[in-house]
PDB file of C-alpha atoms in Angstrom:
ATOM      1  CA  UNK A   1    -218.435-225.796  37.091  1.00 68.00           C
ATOM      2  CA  UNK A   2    -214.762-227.363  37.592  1.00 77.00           C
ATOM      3  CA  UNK A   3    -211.720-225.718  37.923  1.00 86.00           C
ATOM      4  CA  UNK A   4    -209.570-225.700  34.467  1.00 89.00           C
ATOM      5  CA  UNK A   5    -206.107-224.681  35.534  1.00 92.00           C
ATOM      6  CA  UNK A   6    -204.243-224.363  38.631  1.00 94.00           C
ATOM      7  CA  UNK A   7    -201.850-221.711  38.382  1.00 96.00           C
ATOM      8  CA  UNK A   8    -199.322-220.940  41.235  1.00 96.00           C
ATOM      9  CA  UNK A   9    -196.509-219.235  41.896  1.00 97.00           C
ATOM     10  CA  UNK A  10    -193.173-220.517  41.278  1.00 97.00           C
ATOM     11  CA  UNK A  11    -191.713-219.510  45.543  1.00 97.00           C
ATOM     12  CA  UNK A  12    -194.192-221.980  46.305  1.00 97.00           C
ATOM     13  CA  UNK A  13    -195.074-224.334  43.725  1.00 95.00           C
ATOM     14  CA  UNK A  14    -193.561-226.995  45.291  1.00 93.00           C
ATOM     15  CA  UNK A  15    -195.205-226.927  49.104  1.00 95.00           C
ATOM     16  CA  UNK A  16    -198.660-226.339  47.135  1.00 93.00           C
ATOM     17  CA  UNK A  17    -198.289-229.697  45.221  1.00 88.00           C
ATOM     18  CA  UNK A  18    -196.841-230.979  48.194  1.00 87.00           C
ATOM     19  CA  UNK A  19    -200.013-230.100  50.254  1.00 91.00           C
ATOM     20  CA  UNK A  20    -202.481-230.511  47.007  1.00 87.00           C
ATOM     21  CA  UNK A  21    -201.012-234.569  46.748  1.00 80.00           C
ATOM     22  CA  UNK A  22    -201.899-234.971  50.598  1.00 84.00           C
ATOM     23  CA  UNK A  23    -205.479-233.392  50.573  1.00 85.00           C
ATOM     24  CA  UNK A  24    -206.223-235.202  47.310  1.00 81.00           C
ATOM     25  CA  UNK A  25    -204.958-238.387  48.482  1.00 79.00           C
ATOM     26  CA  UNK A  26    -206.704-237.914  51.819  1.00 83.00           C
ATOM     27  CA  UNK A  27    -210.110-237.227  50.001  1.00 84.00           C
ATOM     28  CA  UNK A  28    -209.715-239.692  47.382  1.00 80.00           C
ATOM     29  CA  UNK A  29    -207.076-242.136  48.183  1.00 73.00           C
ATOM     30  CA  UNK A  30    -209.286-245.288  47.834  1.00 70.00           C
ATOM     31  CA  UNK A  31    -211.110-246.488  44.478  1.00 68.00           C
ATOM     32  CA  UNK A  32    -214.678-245.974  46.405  1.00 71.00           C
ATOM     33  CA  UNK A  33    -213.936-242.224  47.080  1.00 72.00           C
ATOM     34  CA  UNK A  34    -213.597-242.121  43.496  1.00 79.00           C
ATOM     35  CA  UNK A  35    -215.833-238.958  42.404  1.00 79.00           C
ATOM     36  CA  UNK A  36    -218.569-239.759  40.042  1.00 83.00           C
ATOM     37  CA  UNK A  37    -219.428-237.673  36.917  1.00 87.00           C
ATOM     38  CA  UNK A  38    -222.896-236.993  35.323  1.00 86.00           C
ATOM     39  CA  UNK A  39    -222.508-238.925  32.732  1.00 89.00           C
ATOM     40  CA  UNK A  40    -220.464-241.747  31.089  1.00 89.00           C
ATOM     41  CA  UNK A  41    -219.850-239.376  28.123  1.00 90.00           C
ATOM     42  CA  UNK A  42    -218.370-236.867  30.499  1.00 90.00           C
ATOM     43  CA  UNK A  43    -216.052-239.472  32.004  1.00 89.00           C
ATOM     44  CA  UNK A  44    -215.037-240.448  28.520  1.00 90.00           C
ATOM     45  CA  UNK A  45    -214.528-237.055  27.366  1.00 92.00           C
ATOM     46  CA  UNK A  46    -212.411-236.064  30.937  1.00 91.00           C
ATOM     47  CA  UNK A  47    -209.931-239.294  29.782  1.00 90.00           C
ATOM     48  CA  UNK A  48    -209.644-238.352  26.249  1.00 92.00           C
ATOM     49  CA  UNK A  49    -208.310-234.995  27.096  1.00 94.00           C
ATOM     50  CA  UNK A  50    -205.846-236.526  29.841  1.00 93.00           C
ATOM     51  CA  UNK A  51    -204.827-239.362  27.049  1.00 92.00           C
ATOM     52  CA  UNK A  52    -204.388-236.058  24.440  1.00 95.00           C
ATOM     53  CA  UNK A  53    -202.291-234.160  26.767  1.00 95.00           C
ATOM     54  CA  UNK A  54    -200.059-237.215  27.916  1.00 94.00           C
ATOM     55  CA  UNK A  55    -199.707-238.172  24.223  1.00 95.00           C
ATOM     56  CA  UNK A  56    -198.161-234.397  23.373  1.00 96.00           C
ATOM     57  CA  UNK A  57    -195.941-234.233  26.413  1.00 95.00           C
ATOM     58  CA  UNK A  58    -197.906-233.493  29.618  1.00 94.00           C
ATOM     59  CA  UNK A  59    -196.671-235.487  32.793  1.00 91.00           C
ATOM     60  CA  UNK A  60    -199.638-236.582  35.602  1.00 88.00           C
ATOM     61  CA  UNK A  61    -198.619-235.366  39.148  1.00 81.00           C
ATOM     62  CA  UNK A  62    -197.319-238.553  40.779  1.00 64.00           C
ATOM     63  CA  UNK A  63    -200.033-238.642  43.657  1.00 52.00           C
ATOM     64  CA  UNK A  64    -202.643-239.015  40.988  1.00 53.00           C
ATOM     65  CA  UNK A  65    -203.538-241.625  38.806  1.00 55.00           C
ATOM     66  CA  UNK A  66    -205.495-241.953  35.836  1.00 48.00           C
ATOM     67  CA  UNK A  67    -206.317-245.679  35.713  1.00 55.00           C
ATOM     68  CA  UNK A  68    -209.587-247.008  36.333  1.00 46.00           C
ATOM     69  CA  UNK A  69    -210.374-250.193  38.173  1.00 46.00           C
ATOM     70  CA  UNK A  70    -211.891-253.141  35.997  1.00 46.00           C
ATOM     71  CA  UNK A  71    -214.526-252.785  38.041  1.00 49.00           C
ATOM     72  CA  UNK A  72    -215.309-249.274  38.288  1.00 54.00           C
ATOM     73  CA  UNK A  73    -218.471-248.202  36.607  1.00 63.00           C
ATOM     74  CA  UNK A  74    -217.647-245.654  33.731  1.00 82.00           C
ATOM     75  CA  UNK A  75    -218.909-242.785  35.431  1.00 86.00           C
ATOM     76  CA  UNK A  76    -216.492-243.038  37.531  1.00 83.00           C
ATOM     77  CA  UNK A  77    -212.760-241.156  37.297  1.00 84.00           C
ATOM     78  CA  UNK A  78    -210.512-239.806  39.357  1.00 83.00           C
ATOM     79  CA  UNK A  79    -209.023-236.381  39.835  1.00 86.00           C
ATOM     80  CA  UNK A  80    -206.126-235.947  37.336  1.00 86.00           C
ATOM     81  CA  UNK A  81    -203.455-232.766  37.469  1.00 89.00           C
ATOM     82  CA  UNK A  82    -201.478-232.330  34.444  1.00 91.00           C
ATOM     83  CA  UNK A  83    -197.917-230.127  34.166  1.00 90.00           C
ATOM     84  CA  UNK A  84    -195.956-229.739  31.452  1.00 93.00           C
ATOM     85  CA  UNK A  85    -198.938-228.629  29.343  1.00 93.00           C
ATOM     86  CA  UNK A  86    -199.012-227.037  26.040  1.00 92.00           C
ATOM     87  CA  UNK A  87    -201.388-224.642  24.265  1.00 88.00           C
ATOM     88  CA  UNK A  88    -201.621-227.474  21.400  1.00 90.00           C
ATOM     89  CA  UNK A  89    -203.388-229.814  23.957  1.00 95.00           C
ATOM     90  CA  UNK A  90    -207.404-230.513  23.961  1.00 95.00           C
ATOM     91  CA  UNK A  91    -207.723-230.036  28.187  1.00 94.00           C
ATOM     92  CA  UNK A  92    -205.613-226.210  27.348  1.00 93.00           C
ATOM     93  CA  UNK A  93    -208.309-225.090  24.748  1.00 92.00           C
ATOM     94  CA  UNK A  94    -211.558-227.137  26.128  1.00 91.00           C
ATOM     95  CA  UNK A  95    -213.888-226.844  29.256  1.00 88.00           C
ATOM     96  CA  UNK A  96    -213.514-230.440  31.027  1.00 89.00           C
ATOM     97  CA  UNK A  97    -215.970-229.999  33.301  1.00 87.00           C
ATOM     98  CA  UNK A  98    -214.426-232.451  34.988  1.00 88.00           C
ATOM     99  CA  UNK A  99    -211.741-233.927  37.517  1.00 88.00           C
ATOM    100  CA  UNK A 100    -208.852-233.044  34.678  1.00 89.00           C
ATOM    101  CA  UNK A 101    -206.750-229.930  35.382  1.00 89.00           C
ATOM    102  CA  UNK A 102    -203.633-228.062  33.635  1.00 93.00           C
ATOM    103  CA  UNK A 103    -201.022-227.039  36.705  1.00 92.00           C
ATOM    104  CA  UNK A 104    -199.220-224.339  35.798  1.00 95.00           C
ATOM    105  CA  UNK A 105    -196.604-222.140  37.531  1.00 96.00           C
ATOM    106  CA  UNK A 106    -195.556-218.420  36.843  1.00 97.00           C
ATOM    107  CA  UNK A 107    -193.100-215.772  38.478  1.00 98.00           C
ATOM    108  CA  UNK A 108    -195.223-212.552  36.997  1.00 98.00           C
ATOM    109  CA  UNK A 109    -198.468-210.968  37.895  1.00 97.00           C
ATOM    110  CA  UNK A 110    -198.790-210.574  34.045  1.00 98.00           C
ATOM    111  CA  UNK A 111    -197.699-214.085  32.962  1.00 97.00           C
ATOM    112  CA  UNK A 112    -200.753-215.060  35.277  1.00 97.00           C
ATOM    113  CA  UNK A 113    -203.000-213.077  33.618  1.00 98.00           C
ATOM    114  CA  UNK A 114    -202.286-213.885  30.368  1.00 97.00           C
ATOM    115  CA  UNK A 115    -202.189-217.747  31.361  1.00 95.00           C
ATOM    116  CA  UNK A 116    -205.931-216.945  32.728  1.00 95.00           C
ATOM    117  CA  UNK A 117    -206.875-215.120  30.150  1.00 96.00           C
ATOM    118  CA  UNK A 118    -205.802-217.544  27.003  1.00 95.00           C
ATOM    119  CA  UNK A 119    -209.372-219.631  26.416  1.00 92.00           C
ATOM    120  CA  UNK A 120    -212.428-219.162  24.338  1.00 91.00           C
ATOM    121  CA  UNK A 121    -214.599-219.139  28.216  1.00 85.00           C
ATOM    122  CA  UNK A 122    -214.751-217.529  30.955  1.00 84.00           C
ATOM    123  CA  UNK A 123    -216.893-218.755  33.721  1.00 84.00           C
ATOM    124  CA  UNK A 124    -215.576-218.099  37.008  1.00 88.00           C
ATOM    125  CA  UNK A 125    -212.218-217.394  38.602  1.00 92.00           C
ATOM    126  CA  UNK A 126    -210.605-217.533  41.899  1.00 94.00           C
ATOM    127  CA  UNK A 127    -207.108-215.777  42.987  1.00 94.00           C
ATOM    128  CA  UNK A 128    -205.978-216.986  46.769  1.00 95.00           C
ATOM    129  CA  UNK A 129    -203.721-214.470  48.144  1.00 95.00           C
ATOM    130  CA  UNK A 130    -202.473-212.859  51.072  1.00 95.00           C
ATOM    131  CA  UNK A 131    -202.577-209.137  49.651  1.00 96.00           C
ATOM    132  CA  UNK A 132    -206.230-207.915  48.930  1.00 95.00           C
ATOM    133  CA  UNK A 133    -204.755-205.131  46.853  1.00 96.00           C
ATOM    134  CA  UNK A 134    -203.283-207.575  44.094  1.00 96.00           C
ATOM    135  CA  UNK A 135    -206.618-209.922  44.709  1.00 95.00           C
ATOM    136  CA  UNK A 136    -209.061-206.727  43.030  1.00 95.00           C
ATOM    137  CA  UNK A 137    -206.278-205.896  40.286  1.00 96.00           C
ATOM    138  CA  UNK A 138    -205.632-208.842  38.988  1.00 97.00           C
ATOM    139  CA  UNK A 139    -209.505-209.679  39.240  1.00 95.00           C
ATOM    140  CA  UNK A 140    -209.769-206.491  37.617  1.00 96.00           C
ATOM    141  CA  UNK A 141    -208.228-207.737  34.493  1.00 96.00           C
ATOM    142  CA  UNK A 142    -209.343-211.471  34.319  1.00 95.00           C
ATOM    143  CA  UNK A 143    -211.879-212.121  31.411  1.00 93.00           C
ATOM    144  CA  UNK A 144    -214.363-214.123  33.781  1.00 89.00           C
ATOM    145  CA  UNK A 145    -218.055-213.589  34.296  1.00 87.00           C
ATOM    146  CA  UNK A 146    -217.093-213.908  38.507  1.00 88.00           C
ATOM    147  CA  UNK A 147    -213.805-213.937  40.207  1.00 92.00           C
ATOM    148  CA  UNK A 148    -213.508-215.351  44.244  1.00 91.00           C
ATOM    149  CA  UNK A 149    -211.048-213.988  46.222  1.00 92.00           C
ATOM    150  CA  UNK A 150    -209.912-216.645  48.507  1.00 92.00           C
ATOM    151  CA  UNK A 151    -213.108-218.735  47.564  1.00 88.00           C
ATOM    152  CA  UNK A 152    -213.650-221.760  45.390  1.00 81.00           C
ATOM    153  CA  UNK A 153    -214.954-220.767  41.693  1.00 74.00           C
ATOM    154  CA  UNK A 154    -218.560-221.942  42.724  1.00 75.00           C
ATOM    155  CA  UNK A 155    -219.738-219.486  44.311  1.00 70.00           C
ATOM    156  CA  UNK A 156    -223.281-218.640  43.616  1.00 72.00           C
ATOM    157  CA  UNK A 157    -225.396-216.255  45.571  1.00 73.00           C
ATOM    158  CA  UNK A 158    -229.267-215.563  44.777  1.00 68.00           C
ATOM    159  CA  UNK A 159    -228.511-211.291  44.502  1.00 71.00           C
ATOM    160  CA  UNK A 160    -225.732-211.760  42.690  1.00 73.00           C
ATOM    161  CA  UNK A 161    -226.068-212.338  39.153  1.00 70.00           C
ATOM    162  CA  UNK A 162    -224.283-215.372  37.757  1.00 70.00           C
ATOM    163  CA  UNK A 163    -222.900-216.132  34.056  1.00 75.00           C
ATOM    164  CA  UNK A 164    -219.712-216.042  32.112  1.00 74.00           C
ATOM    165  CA  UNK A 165    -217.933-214.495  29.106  1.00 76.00           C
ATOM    166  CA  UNK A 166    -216.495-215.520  25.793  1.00 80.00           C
ATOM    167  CA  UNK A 167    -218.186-218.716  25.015  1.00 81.00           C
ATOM    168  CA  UNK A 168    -219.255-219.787  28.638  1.00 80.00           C
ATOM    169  CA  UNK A 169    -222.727-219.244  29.520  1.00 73.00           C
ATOM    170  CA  UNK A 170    -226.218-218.486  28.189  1.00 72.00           C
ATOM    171  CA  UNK A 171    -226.389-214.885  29.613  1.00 74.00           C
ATOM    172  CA  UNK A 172    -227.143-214.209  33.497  1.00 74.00           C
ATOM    173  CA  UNK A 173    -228.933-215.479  36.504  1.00 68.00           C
ATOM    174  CA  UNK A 174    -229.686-214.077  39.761  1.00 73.00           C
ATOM    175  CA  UNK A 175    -230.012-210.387  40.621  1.00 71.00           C
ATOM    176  CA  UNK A 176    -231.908-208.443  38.716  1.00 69.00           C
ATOM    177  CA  UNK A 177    -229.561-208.785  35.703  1.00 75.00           C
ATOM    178  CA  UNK A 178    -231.375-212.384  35.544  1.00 69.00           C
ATOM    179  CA  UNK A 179    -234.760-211.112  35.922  1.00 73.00           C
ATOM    180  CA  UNK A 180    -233.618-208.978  32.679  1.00 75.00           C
ATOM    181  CA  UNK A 181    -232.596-212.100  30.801  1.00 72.00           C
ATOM    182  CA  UNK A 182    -236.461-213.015  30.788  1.00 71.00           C
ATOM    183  CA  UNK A 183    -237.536-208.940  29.170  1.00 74.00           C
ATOM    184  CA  UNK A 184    -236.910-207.490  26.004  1.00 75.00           C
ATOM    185  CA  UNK A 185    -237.238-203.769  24.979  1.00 77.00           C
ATOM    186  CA  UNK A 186    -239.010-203.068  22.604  1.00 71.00           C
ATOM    187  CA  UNK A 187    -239.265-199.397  20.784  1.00 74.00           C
ATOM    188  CA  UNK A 188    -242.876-198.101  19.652  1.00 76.00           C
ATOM    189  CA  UNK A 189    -243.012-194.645  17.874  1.00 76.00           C
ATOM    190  CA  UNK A 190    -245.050-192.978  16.215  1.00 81.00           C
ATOM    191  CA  UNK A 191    -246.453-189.892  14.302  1.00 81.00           C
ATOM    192  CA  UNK A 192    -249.344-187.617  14.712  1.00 86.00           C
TER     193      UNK A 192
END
């Protein structure tokens, strides 16, 4: 799982990017604390979506960079946050599964929602707030298999069963819900 978009609120947009550059920079400020992916194809795919996004409009964060050292294997890529996006961009409509994200800010409860809400998946979500009352509403309405209050978007436990919506996932796992994914019912009548 990665996180897909970043969306925070415009009273403190600017101290979260603020304090997003430093831990970001602090993590992975040199070329060998660049994260590797699973695959080259999954590095390649991660750049083409940043490339498609810059190409339409979409401005990198300045802390982050997406250039590559020569000598970087091609596994390799670093973590990339993208404003100004569109919902004509690739890394809007697509799961990166990857170090690529769309940052977006909003002033309403709803505009957050429906920013959440506007893909084909629906993994996982997290909402990191102060109020626990607008945490379970807005959870509430989020089209996600699991939503995190104040917790990162993997988030697994064994009793709990796991999977998304939409187009994300292949059913559930965990809980007894997975057990269930393994069963089928199956009807016999009959006539005496």
């Amino acid at each position: 799982m990665a996180t897909e978009r970043i969306l925070v609120h415009s009273s403190i947009a600017t101290e979260f990017q603020n304090v997003l550059a430093k831990t970001v920079n602090a993590m992975f400020g040199s070329q060998e604390d660049t994260p590797v992916l699973i695959t080259s194809a999954a590095a390649k795919k991660n750049r083409a979506l940043v490339e498609d996004a810059i190409s339409q409009g979409a401005k990198p964060l300045d802390m982050f960079t997406t250039e590559l050292d020569a000598n970087t294997v091609d596994t390799k890529m670093r973590p990339v946050v993208l404003t100004n996006m569109s919902t004509s961009m690739d890394l809007y409509r697509q799961e990166s599964f990857g170090p690529s994200v769309s940052w977006f800010a909003f002033d309403t409860e709803e505009e957050a929602i429906k920013l959440a809400n506007d893909t084909d998946y629906g993994l996982s979500a997290s909402i990191y707030t102060e109020n626990l009352g607008t945490a379970f509403r807005v959870a509430e309405q989020l089209d996600s298999g699991a939503v995190h209050i104040n917790s990162m978007t993997v988030h697994d436990e064994f009793a709990l069963p796991h999977g998304g919506v939409k187009k994300s996932g292949f059913g559930r796992f965990n809980g007894y819900q997975g057990l269930d994914e393994f069963m089928y019912c199956k009807t016999i009548t009959w006539m005496e």
